[in-house]
Coordinates of C-alpha atoms and ligand atoms in Angstrom, one line a residue:
X1 CA 0.2 -0.1 0.2
X2 CA 3.0 2.2 0.9
X3 CA 4.3 2.9 -2.6
X4 CA 1.3 4.2 -3.7
X5 CA 0.3 6.3 -1.3
X6 CA 0.8 10.3 -0.8
X7 CA 2.0 11.3 2.1
X8 CA 3.7 14.9 3.7
X9 CA 7.4 14.9 5.0
X10 CA 9.1 16.4 7.6
X11 CA 12.6 17.4 7.8
X12 CA 15.3 16.8 10.6
X13 CA 18.7 16.6 11.0
X14 CA 18.4 13.3 13.1
X15 CA 14.7 11.7 13.7
X16 CA 15.0 9.1 17.0
X17 CA 12.4 5.7 16.6
X18 CA 11.8 4.7 20.7
X19 CA 11.4 6.9 23.9
X20 CA 13.6 4.1 25.4
X21 CA 16.6 5.1 27.4
X22 CA 18.9 5.3 24.5
X23 CA 16.2 7.3 22.1
X24 CA 15.9 9.6 25.1
X25 CA 19.9 9.9 25.7
X26 CA 20.9 10.7 22.4
X27 CA 17.7 13.4 22.0
X28 CA 19.0 14.8 25.3
X29 CA 22.4 14.9 24.2
X30 CA 22.2 16.5 20.4
X31 CA 20.7 19.6 21.6
X32 CA 23.4 19.2 24.7
X33 CA 25.7 19.6 21.6
X34 CA 23.7 22.2 20.2
X35 CA 20.5 23.4 20.2
X36 CA 20.0 24.4 16.2
X37 CA 20.3 20.5 15.5
X38 CA 16.7 19.5 14.8
X39 CA 15.4 16.2 17.0
X40 CA 12.3 14.4 16.6
X41 CA 11.5 11.3 18.7
X42 CA 8.6 8.7 18.2
X43 CA 7.4 6.8 20.3
X44 CA 4.6 3.4 19.4
X45 CA 3.4 3.6 23.1
X46 CA 0.5 6.6 24.6
X47 CA 3.0 8.2 27.2
X48 CA 6.9 7.8 27.2
X49 CA 6.9 5.4 29.6
X50 CA 3.9 3.1 28.3
X51 CA 6.2 0.5 27.2
X52 CA 8.8 1.1 29.4
X53 CA 9.3 -2.4 31.5
X54 CA 12.3 -3.0 33.0
X55 CA 14.3 -4.1 36.6
X56 CA 14.9 -1.9 37.5
X57 CA 18.5 -1.9 39.1
X58 CA 20.0 0.9 37.9
X59 CA 23.7 1.5 37.3
X60 CA 23.9 5.5 37.3
X61 CA 27.5 5.7 35.0
X62 CA 25.7 6.7 32.3
X63 CA 22.6 9.3 33.3
X64 CA 26.5 10.2 35.3
X65 CA 27.4 11.8 32.6
X66 CA 24.3 12.4 30.8
X67 CA 23.5 14.5 33.2
X68 CA 26.0 15.0 35.9
X69 CA 23.6 17.0 38.2
X70 CA 21.3 14.8 38.0
X71 CA 19.7 14.8 42.0
X72 CA 19.5 18.5 41.8
X73 CA 17.2 17.8 38.6
X74 CA 15.3 15.5 40.5
X75 CA 16.1 12.1 38.4
X76 CA 13.3 10.0 39.9
X77 CA 16.9 7.2 41.1
X78 CA 14.3 6.6 43.2
X79 CA 16.0 4.6 46.1
X80 CA 19.6 3.7 46.6
X81 CA 20.4 0.0 47.4
X82 CA 21.0 -0.8 50.1
X83 CA 21.1 -4.6 50.6
X84 CA 21.9 -7.3 48.1
X85 CA 20.3 -10.7 48.8
X86 CA 21.7 -14.0 46.8
X87 CA 19.8 -17.8 47.5
X88 CA 19.4 -21.3 45.6
X89 CA 16.3 -22.1 45.5
X90 CA 14.9 -26.4 46.0
X91 CA 11.3 -27.0 45.8
X92 CA 10.7 -26.5 49.6
X93 CA 13.7 -24.7 51.0
X94 CA 16.8 -22.5 50.1
X95 CA 20.7 -21.6 50.4
X96 CA 21.6 -17.8 50.4
X97 CA 24.7 -17.4 49.0
X98 CA 25.2 -14.1 49.3
X99 CA 28.1 -14.9 52.2
X100 CA 30.2 -16.1 49.5
X101 CA 32.6 -13.1 47.3
X102 CA 31.4 -11.9 44.3
X103 CA 32.1 -9.0 42.7
X104 CA 32.2 -5.9 43.2
X105 CA 29.9 -4.9 39.3
X106 CA 28.1 -7.8 41.1
X107 CA 27.0 -5.9 43.8
X108 CA 24.7 -2.7 43.8
X109 CA 26.4 -0.8 45.7
X110 CA 25.5 2.5 44.8
X111 CA 23.0 1.6 42.8
X112 CA 19.6 2.8 42.7
X113 CA 15.6 0.8 42.2
X114 CA 13.5 3.0 39.9
X115 CA 11.0 2.3 37.4
X116 CA 12.9 3.0 34.2
X117 CA 9.8 3.8 32.9
X118 CA 9.5 6.5 35.3
X119 CA 13.7 8.4 34.3
X120 CA 11.8 8.2 30.3
X121 CA 9.2 9.9 31.7
X122 CA 11.5 12.2 33.4
X123 CA 13.7 12.6 30.9
X124 CA 11.1 13.4 27.8
X125 CA 10.5 16.2 30.0
X126 CA 14.1 17.0 30.1
X127 CA 14.5 16.7 26.9
X128 CA 11.1 18.5 25.7
X129 CA 12.7 21.0 27.8
X130 CA 15.8 21.2 25.9
X131 CA 13.7 21.6 22.4
X132 CA 13.2 18.0 20.9
X133 CA 10.3 17.8 19.4
X134 CA 8.3 13.9 21.8
X135 CA 6.3 12.3 19.1
X136 CA 4.4 9.9 21.8
X137 CA 1.3 7.7 19.6
X138 CA 3.4 7.3 17.0
X139 CA 4.6 4.0 15.6
X140 CA 7.0 4.0 12.8
X141 CA 5.8 1.4 10.8
X142 CA 8.4 1.3 7.7
X143 CA 11.6 2.7 6.7
X144 CA 12.1 5.4 3.4
X145 CA 15.6 4.8 1.5
X146 CA 17.2 7.1 -0.9
X147 CA 17.9 6.8 -4.4
X148 CA 21.6 5.7 -3.9
X149 CA 20.1 3.4 -1.0
X150 CA 20.6 4.8 2.4
X151 CA 18.3 5.4 4.7
X152 CA 16.2 8.8 4.1
X153 CA 14.1 8.5 7.5
X154 CA 11.1 6.3 8.4
X155 CA 6.7 6.7 8.0
X156 CA 4.7 7.1 11.2
X157 CA 2.0 7.9 12.3
X158 CA -0.4 5.6 9.8
X159 CA -4.0 5.1 12.2
X160 CA -7.8 3.5 10.4
X161 CA -6.2 0.5 8.3
X162 CA -9.0 -1.5 8.6
X163 CA -9.2 -5.5 9.3
X164 CA -9.1 -6.6 6.2
X165 CA -6.1 -3.9 5.5
X166 CA -8.4 -1.2 3.8
X167 CA -8.5 2.8 4.3
X168 CA -11.1 2.9 6.7
X169 CA -12.9 6.2 7.5
X170 CA -10.5 7.6 9.9
X171 CA -8.1 6.9 7.4
X172 CA -4.5 8.8 7.9
X173 CA -1.5 8.0 5.7
X174 CA 0.7 9.2 8.2
X175 CA 4.0 11.9 7.7
X176 CA 7.4 10.7 6.7
X177 CA 9.7 12.0 8.7
X178 CA 12.9 12.9 6.9
X179 CA 16.1 12.9 8.5
X180 CA 20.6 13.7 8.3
X181 CA 21.0 10.6 9.9
X182 CA 18.1 8.2 11.9
X183 CA 18.7 6.7 14.8
X184 CA 16.7 3.6 15.9
X185 CA 15.9 2.9 19.9
X186 CA 13.0 0.6 19.6
X187 CA 15.3 -2.0 22.2
X188 CA 15.1 -5.9 22.3
X189 CA 14.2 -6.9 18.4
X190 CA 12.7 -3.9 16.9
X191 CA 10.7 -4.7 14.2
X192 CA 12.7 -1.3 11.6
X193 CA 16.6 -3.0 13.8
X194 CA 15.6 -6.8 11.8
X195 CA 14.3 -5.2 8.7
X196 CA 17.9 -2.6 8.4
X197 CA 19.5 -5.4 10.1
X198 CA 18.6 -8.1 7.4
X199 CA 18.8 -5.1 3.8
X200 CA 22.5 -4.5 5.1
X201 CA 23.9 -7.7 6.2
X202 CA 24.6 -6.3 10.0
X203 CA 25.0 -8.9 11.5
X204 CA 27.3 -11.1 9.8
X205 CA 30.1 -12.6 10.9
X206 CA 28.3 -12.2 14.1
X207 CA 27.1 -14.8 16.2
X208 CA 22.8 -14.8 17.2
X209 CA 21.7 -12.7 19.2
X210 CA 20.1 -14.6 22.6
X211 CA 17.6 -13.3 24.0
X212 CA 15.6 -14.2 27.6
X213 CA 11.7 -13.3 28.4
X214 CA 11.1 -10.8 31.9
X215 CA 7.8 -11.7 33.1
X216 CA 7.3 -8.5 36.3
X217 CA 5.2 -8.1 38.3
X218 CA 5.2 -5.1 40.5
X219 CA 3.3 -5.0 43.5
X220 CA 2.3 -3.1 47.7
X221 CA 3.0 -4.9 50.0
X222 CA 2.8 -3.5 53.6
X223 CA 5.4 -2.5 56.0
X224 CA 6.3 -5.9 57.5
X225 CA 7.2 -7.6 54.3
X226 CA 9.3 -4.7 53.3
X227 CA 12.8 -3.8 52.8
X228 CA 13.7 -0.3 51.0
X229 CA 16.7 -0.9 49.2
X230 CA 17.3 -4.7 49.3
X231 CA 17.6 -6.6 45.7
X232 CA 17.3 -10.1 45.8
X233 CA 18.3 -12.3 42.9
X234 CA 17.9 -16.2 43.0
X235 CA 18.0 -19.5 40.8
X236 CA 17.2 -22.7 41.0
X237 CA 13.5 -24.2 41.5
X238 CA 11.7 -24.2 40.2
X239 CA 13.7 -24.2 36.3
X240 CA 15.5 -27.5 36.1
X241 CA 19.9 -27.4 35.8
X242 CA 19.2 -27.4 32.2
X243 CA 17.2 -24.6 32.2
X244 CA 19.3 -20.7 32.5
X245 CA 17.9 -17.9 34.4
X246 CA 16.3 -16.8 37.5
X247 CA 14.1 -14.1 39.8
X248 CA 14.9 -10.6 40.6
X249 CA 13.3 -8.3 43.4
X250 CA 13.3 -5.3 44.3
X251 CA 12.2 -3.6 47.0
X252 CA 12.1 0.0 46.4
X253 CA 8.7 3.8 47.0
X254 CA 6.2 3.6 48.8
X255 CA 6.4 0.4 49.7
X256 CA 6.8 -1.0 46.1
X257 CA 8.1 -4.3 45.0
X258 CA 9.4 -4.5 41.9
X259 CA 9.7 -8.8 40.8
X260 CA 10.4 -10.7 37.6
X261 CA 11.5 -13.8 36.2
X262 CA 13.7 -14.2 33.8
X263 CA 13.9 -17.3 31.6
X264 CA 16.2 -18.4 28.7
X265 CA 14.6 -18.2 25.8
X266 CA 16.9 -21.3 24.7
X267 CA 15.5 -23.4 26.4
X268 CA 14.8 -26.7 24.8
X269 CA 11.5 -28.1 26.5
X270 CA 9.0 -27.0 24.1
X271 CA 6.0 -27.7 27.8
X272 CA 7.4 -24.6 29.5
X273 CA 5.7 -21.9 29.9
X274 CA 7.2 -19.0 31.7
X275 CA 4.3 -17.3 32.3
X276 CA 4.0 -20.4 34.7
X277 CA 6.7 -20.5 36.2
X278 CA 6.8 -17.3 37.2
X279 CA 3.4 -17.6 38.9
X280 CA 4.8 -20.9 40.5
X281 CA 7.9 -19.5 42.1
X282 CA 5.6 -16.7 43.9
X283 CA 4.7 -19.9 45.9
X284 CA 7.8 -20.8 47.6
X285 CA 8.3 -20.1 51.1
X286 CA 11.0 -18.2 50.4
X287 CA 9.1 -16.3 48.2
X288 CA 5.5 -15.7 49.7
X289 CA 6.4 -14.0 52.9
X290 CA 7.5 -11.1 50.9
X291 CA 4.1 -10.5 48.7
X292 CA 1.6 -11.7 51.5
X293 CA -1.1 -9.3 52.7
X294 CA 0.4 -6.9 49.6
X295 CA -1.5 -6.2 46.0
X296 CA -0.3 -6.8 42.5
X297 CA -0.8 -3.0 41.1
X298 CA 0.7 -4.2 37.7
X299 CA 1.6 -6.9 36.1
X300 CA 3.7 -6.9 31.9
X301 CA 6.3 -8.9 30.1
X302 CA 9.2 -8.1 27.7
X303 CA 12.4 -9.7 25.8
X304 CA 15.1 -8.9 26.9
X305 CA 18.6 -9.3 25.1
X306 CA 21.8 -12.1 26.6
X307 CA 24.0 -12.3 23.4
X308 CA 26.6 -9.2 24.7
X309 CA 29.4 -8.7 22.6
X310 CA 29.9 -11.7 20.1
X311 CA 26.3 -11.3 19.3
X312 CA 26.5 -7.3 18.9
X313 CA 25.5 -6.7 15.0
X314 CA 27.2 -3.4 12.8
X315 CA 26.3 -1.1 14.9
X316 CA 25.6 1.6 11.7
X317 CA 24.4 2.0 8.1
X318 CA 24.1 4.1 6.0
X319 CA 21.6 6.8 7.1
X320 CA 21.8 5.7 10.6
X321 CA 22.7 3.1 13.6
X322 CA 21.6 1.4 16.5
X323 CA 21.1 2.1 19.6
X324 CA 21.4 0.3 23.2
X325 CA 19.7 -2.8 23.0
X326 CA 18.5 -2.6 19.1
X327 CA 21.6 -3.4 18.6
X328 CA 21.9 -5.8 22.2
X329 CA 23.8 -4.0 25.3
X330 CA 22.5 -6.5 28.5
X331 CA 24.9 -7.2 30.9
X332 CA 23.5 -10.4 31.5
X333 CA 25.0 -11.2 34.3
X334 CA 24.8 -7.6 36.2
X335 CA 20.7 -7.9 34.1
X336 CA 21.6 -4.0 33.1
X337 CA 21.2 -2.9 29.9
X338 CA 19.8 0.4 30.6
X339 CA 23.4 2.9 31.8
X340 CA 24.8 1.3 28.6
X341 CA 21.8 2.4 26.5
X342 CA 21.9 5.7 28.0
X343 CA 26.2 5.5 26.6
X344 CA 25.0 4.1 22.9
X345 CA 23.3 7.4 22.6
X346 CA 25.1 10.5 23.8
X347 CA 27.7 8.4 21.8
X348 CA 25.9 8.5 18.6
X349 CA 24.4 11.8 18.9
X350 CA 28.1 12.5 19.5
X351 CA 29.1 11.0 16.4
X352 CA 26.2 12.5 14.1
X353 CA 26.6 15.8 16.0
X354 CA 30.2 16.2 14.6
X355 CA 29.3 14.9 10.8
X356 CA 26.3 16.9 10.3
X357 CA 29.3 19.8 11.2
X358 CA 31.1 18.6 8.4
X359 CA 28.2 18.8 5.9
X360 CA 27.3 15.1 5.9
X361 CA 24.5 13.6 6.5
X362 CA 23.3 10.2 5.2
X363 CA 26.0 9.0 5.1
X364 CA 27.9 5.9 7.8
X365 CA 28.5 6.6 11.5
X366 CA 32.2 4.8 11.9
X367 CA 32.9 7.1 14.4
X368 CA 30.0 6.0 16.7
X369 CA 31.0 2.1 16.3
X370 CA 34.7 3.1 16.8
X371 CA 33.2 5.6 20.0
X372 CA 31.3 2.5 20.6
X373 CA 34.7 0.2 20.8
X374 CA 36.9 2.6 23.7
X375 CA 34.1 3.7 25.8
X376 CA 34.1 1.3 29.2
X377 CA 30.1 0.1 27.8
X378 CA 32.6 -1.4 25.4
X379 CA 34.7 -2.7 28.2
X380 CA 32.0 -4.3 30.5
X381 CA 30.9 -5.5 28.0
X382 CA 34.1 -8.1 26.7
X383 CA 34.8 -9.0 30.2
X384 CA 31.4 -11.0 31.0
X385 CA 30.8 -12.4 27.1
X386 CA 31.7 -16.1 28.5
X387 CA 28.9 -16.0 31.3
X388 CA 26.2 -16.8 28.5
X389 CA 28.0 -18.9 26.4
X390 CA 29.8 -20.6 29.6
X391 CA 25.7 -21.0 31.7
X392 CA 24.3 -22.6 28.7
X393 CA 26.7 -25.2 28.1
X394 CA 27.1 -26.9 31.5
X395 CA 24.2 -26.1 32.8
X396 CA 22.9 -23.8 36.2
X397 CA 25.3 -24.3 39.3
X398 CA 28.4 -25.2 37.0
X399 CA 27.8 -22.9 34.2
X400 CA 27.5 -19.5 36.7
X401 CA 30.1 -20.7 38.6
X402 CA 32.2 -21.0 35.6
X403 CA 30.7 -18.1 34.2
X404 CA 31.8 -16.2 37.6
X405 CA 34.8 -17.1 38.0
X406 CA 35.5 -16.2 33.9
X407 CA 34.0 -12.8 34.1
X408 CA 36.2 -12.1 37.2
X409 CA 39.2 -12.7 35.0
X410 CA 38.3 -10.5 32.4
X411 CA 36.8 -7.4 35.5
X412 CA 40.4 -7.5 36.8
X413 CA 43.0 -8.8 33.9
X414 CA 41.4 -6.3 30.9
X415 CA 38.8 -9.2 29.7
X416 CA 41.6 -11.8 29.3
X417 CA 39.9 -14.8 29.3
X418 CA 41.4 -18.8 28.9
X419 CA 38.0 -19.4 26.8
X420 CA 38.2 -16.9 24.0
X421 CA 35.4 -16.2 23.4
X422 CA 32.9 -18.1 23.3
X423 CA 29.9 -19.2 20.5
X424 CA 26.4 -18.9 21.6
X425 CA 25.6 -21.4 19.1
X426 CA 22.1 -22.2 17.8
X427 CA 19.7 -19.6 17.7
X428 CA 17.3 -19.6 21.0
X429 CA 14.0 -20.7 17.8
X430 CA 16.5 -23.7 16.8
X431 CA 18.1 -24.9 20.0
X432 CA 13.7 -25.6 20.7
X433 CA 12.6 -29.5 21.4
X434 CA 10.1 -31.4 19.7
X435 CA 7.6 -32.7 21.8
X436 CA 7.8 -36.0 22.0
X437 CA 11.2 -36.0 23.9
X438 CA 9.1 -34.6 26.7
X439 CA 6.7 -34.4 29.6
X440 CA 4.6 -32.0 29.4
X441 CA 3.8 -29.8 32.3
X442 CA 0.7 -29.7 35.2
X443 CA 1.3 -26.6 36.8
X444 CA -0.5 -26.2 39.4
X445 CA -3.5 -23.2 39.3
X446 CA -3.5 -20.1 40.4
X447 CA -5.0 -19.2 43.7
X448 CA -5.9 -15.7 43.0
X449 CA -3.9 -14.3 46.3
X450 CA -0.3 -14.9 45.0
X451 CA -1.0 -16.4 41.7
X452 CA -3.2 -15.3 39.2
X453 CA -3.8 -16.8 35.1
X454 CA -2.7 -14.8 31.6
X455 CA -5.9 -12.6 31.2
X456 CA -6.6 -11.2 34.8
X457 CA -2.3 -10.2 34.7
X458 CA -2.9 -8.2 30.9
X459 CA -6.2 -6.1 32.3
X460 CA -3.4 -5.4 35.2
X461 CA -1.3 -3.6 32.1
X462 CA -4.9 -1.4 30.6
X463 CA -3.3 -3.8 27.2
X464 CA -5.5 -1.7 24.7
X465 CA -5.7 -2.7 20.8
X466 CA -8.3 -1.2 18.0
X467 CA -9.4 -4.3 16.7
X468 CA -10.7 -3.0 13.6
X469 CA -7.4 -3.4 12.3
X470 CA -5.3 -5.9 11.0
X471 CA -3.4 -8.3 13.4
X472 CA 0.7 -6.5 13.7
X473 CA 1.0 -10.4 14.3
X474 CA 1.7 -11.9 10.5
X475 CA 2.4 -15.6 9.9
X476 CA 4.0 -15.8 7.3
X477 CA 2.5 -19.4 6.0
X478 CA -1.3 -19.3 8.4
X479 CA -1.0 -23.6 8.1
X480 CA 2.7 -23.9 10.0
X481 CA 0.9 -23.3 13.2
X482 CA -1.2 -26.9 12.4
X483 CA 0.8 -28.8 9.9
X484 CA 3.9 -28.4 11.9
X485 CA 3.9 -27.0 15.2
X486 CA 1.7 -28.8 16.7
X487 CA 2.3 -31.8 15.8
X488 CA 6.2 -31.2 16.6
X489 CA 6.0 -29.0 18.7
X490 CA 2.7 -28.8 21.1
X491 CA 2.8 -25.2 19.3
X492 CA 4.6 -24.4 21.8
X493 CA 3.6 -20.1 21.2
X494 CA 0.7 -21.0 23.5
X495 CA 2.7 -21.1 26.2
X496 CA 5.4 -18.9 25.7
X497 CA 2.7 -15.8 25.0
X498 CA 2.6 -14.4 29.0
X499 CA -0.7 -12.6 27.4
X500 CA -2.4 -15.1 25.8
X501 CA -2.1 -14.5 22.1
X502 CA -2.1 -17.6 20.0
X503 CA -4.4 -20.7 21.6
X504 CA -4.9 -23.5 19.5
X505 CA -9.2 -24.7 19.7
X506 CA -11.0 -27.7 19.5
X507 CA -13.9 -28.2 17.9
X508 CA -17.0 -30.2 21.0
X509 CA -15.3 -34.0 19.5
X510 CA -11.6 -32.3 20.3
X511 CA -11.0 -33.2 16.4
X512 CA -9.6 -30.1 13.9
X513 CA -7.6 -27.2 15.8
X514 CA -7.2 -24.4 14.6
X515 CA -5.0 -21.7 15.5
X516 CA -6.6 -18.6 16.7
X517 CA -4.5 -15.1 18.0
X518 CA -6.2 -13.0 20.2
X519 CA -3.5 -9.3 19.3
X520 CA -5.7 -7.7 21.2
X521 CA -3.9 -9.1 24.1
X522 CA 0.0 -8.6 23.4
X523 CA 2.2 -6.6 25.6
X524 CA 4.9 -6.3 22.7
X525 CA 7.4 -8.2 24.6
X526 CA 8.8 -9.7 21.1
X527 CA 8.5 -13.3 22.4
X528 CA 6.7 -15.2 19.9
X529 CA 9.2 -13.0 17.0
X530 CA 11.9 -14.8 18.4
X531 CA 11.3 -18.5 20.2
X532 CA 8.4 -19.3 17.6
X533 CA 10.5 -22.6 16.3
X534 CA 9.1 -22.6 12.8
X535 CA 10.3 -18.3 12.6
X536 CA 7.1 -18.0 11.2
X537 CA 5.2 -15.2 13.2
X538 CA 6.9 -11.9 12.2
X539 CA 6.0 -8.8 14.6
X540 CA 5.2 -5.6 12.7
X541 CA 3.8 -2.3 15.0
X542 CA 1.0 -1.9 15.6
X543 CA -0.8 1.6 15.1
X544 CA 0.5 4.4 17.8
X545 CA -0.9 4.5 21.1
X546 CA -2.2 0.3 20.6
X547 CA -0.2 -2.3 23.9
X548 CA 0.2 -2.1 27.3
X549 CA -0.1 1.3 28.5
X550 CA 2.2 0.3 32.1
X551 CA 1.7 2.5 35.0
X552 CA 5.9 2.6 36.8
X553 CA 7.2 -0.7 35.1
Ligands
FAD1 C1 12.2 -7.7 32.5 C2 13.7 -7.8 32.6 C3 14.1 -6.5 33.6 C4 15.9 -5.9 32.8 N1 16.3 -5.7 34.3 C5 17.3 -4.1 34.4 C6 17.7 -3.2 35.2 O1 17.6 -4.4 36.6 N2 18.5 -2.7 35.6 C7 19.0 -2.2 33.8 O2 20.0 -1.3 33.9 N3 18.4 -2.9 33.0 C8 17.7 -4.1 32.7 N4 17.3 -3.9 32.2 C9 17.3 -4.1 30.8 C10 16.3 -2.7 29.9 O3 15.3 -2.3 30.5 C11 16.9 -2.3 28.4 O4 19.0 -2.5 28.4 C12 17.1 -0.8 28.1 O5 15.3 -0.8 28.8 C13 17.1 -0.9 26.3 O6 16.4 0.6 27.0 P1 16.4 0.3 25.1 O7 16.3 2.9 24.7 O8 17.5 0.1 24.2 O9 15.3 0.0 24.9 P2 13.7 0.2 25.8 O10 13.7 0.4 26.6 O11 13.4 -1.3 25.1 O12 13.2 1.5 24.9 C14 12.3 0.8 23.7 C15 11.3 2.1 22.6 O13 11.4 2.1 21.5 C16 9.5 2.1 21.7 N5 9.8 1.4 20.1 C17 9.7 0.1 19.8 N6 9.6 0.5 18.0 C18 8.9 1.3 17.7 C19 8.7 1.7 16.2 N7 8.7 0.9 15.2 N8 8.3 3.5 17.0 C20 7.6 3.6 17.8 N9 8.7 3.6 19.3 C21 9.3 2.1 19.7 C22 9.2 1.3 22.5 O14 7.9 1.3 22.5 C23 9.9 1.8 23.8 O15 9.7 3.0 24.3 C24 16.0 -5.4 32.5 C25 14.7 -5.7 30.8 C26 14.2 -6.7 31.8 C27 13.2 -7.0 29.8
SF4_2 S1 2.3 -11.9 20.6 FE1 4.0 -12.4 21.0 S2 4.8 -10.2 21.5 FE2 2.9 -10.5 22.1 S3 2.6 -10.6 24.4 FE3 2.8 -13.2 22.6 S4 4.8 -13.5 22.4 FE4 4.9 -10.9 23.0

């Protein structure tokens, strides 16, 4: 449709897709460097922060560089971390392993617990104060190219296409935003980033990107359960040794407990339901005491990048760059990526400012990647690059011990490792095993107090999609879910989707399976795009303003 559509165009120096920490830091840095630059930020959420879901314990390193006076300016890095707790869980018992000599970089002294969504809301205010134009509710749905093949900008703000893909009564064709440089800060598994990586071969010679799914709830708990500044991480139960992942729990603000579970998406057993593992985890005798008597106030999910240094794509392409988790900059053993995202945005801004000052546009910002390679982000990711491959190869306990020791050596010896650089091997989709080789898992029924079902959970995410639009979850071949995925893998989309979007329905006699997509429930976590074993699901962006409305995740 887009080839024939006439659209207005707006011209900027830099257009940024995504108002996450990376995109906002880039916008702010550009304006700090030159108030005359014109900068626009597009955000698909109904407001900045509506689609942000993180832990979050924030290393203020990035913020310190962006705003050395962030405390005076009132940045909502709410609660200083007071205590780190690490626990190995078994089915009934637990072992507190906080006494082990964890290296300083794994501990959170000096870090802050916050809602990353609220941090982004605050960053957006600062950016607007500097003259950045921010457009929430505007999804960037297409890349626009110059005749020489370089990126010219994006299309955003297409609304009102009906279910059949035709212009409906409220149709708006959207606008083209053209820029000297286009920054892609869409976060994990960005829909435009995916296209750009393929078109420009940005991942050639790199390892497959790896991911986890993070499911999170926000609780408000009674005083007696609350310890301001406590961070706790657990390993082990309910996951078996072959399945990577663990939980996080952070106490902050007004008796808030952010509690969540990450499962590495290279899990083999297709009967695993990450959502139900998380619900089960909360009922452990060591965990339930923190939540009992409290109220669950929000729910959501988001994938997290885990590939690290060896999976980073080339960061630049003609006319633009990839920022933060659109490239994959999470430090896995620290479960932190927001400080790296901020720094990457700053580095890209500095490279674009220098290029624009020389009268350049639409070319490759190689200096961004050069700056990145010399930065502390690179140093940090290099030191921990073998953590995830060792965990995947040797399982949780030996993998964590080996990976932890290797990262410790790496941090001491400037990234040197006795293993060199280990490869990740298969993609997460390819890692999925056959249903016949595993026993279906029977999960306990939710009790409605500590554990819940998917639909009541999605309700708490305030997710909404206009029903009269084409499903944004596109199947390359609509027959595959029933003809291939169901017999081979038990159609795992039913289980890995944390929002109940995918269902296999049968007739009354239990025959004639039919695949149903309830796209209205989608919380934009991107897991289906990553984990579908047939790589048949393509997540595209729905119209702007749709999706979850996270208050303070
Ligand atoms: C469960 C979980 C726990 C985590 N815990 C921590 C932690 O404790 N500490 C920490 O530092 N990091 C943590 N992280 C990682 C951290 O959240 C990310 O590294 C960070 O958010 C990446 O920032 P970003 O700007 O690259 O992307 P994001 O924060 O994902 O922001 C991307 C933005 O772009 C928007 N967008 C995407 N596509 C489009 C489009 N086409 N058009 C318009 N807008 C678009 C999205 O709606 C979103 O607002 C965690 C992540 C998860 C999932
Ligand atoms: S449909 Fe896909 S992106 Fe949406 S919530 Fe489910 S797994 Fe996540």
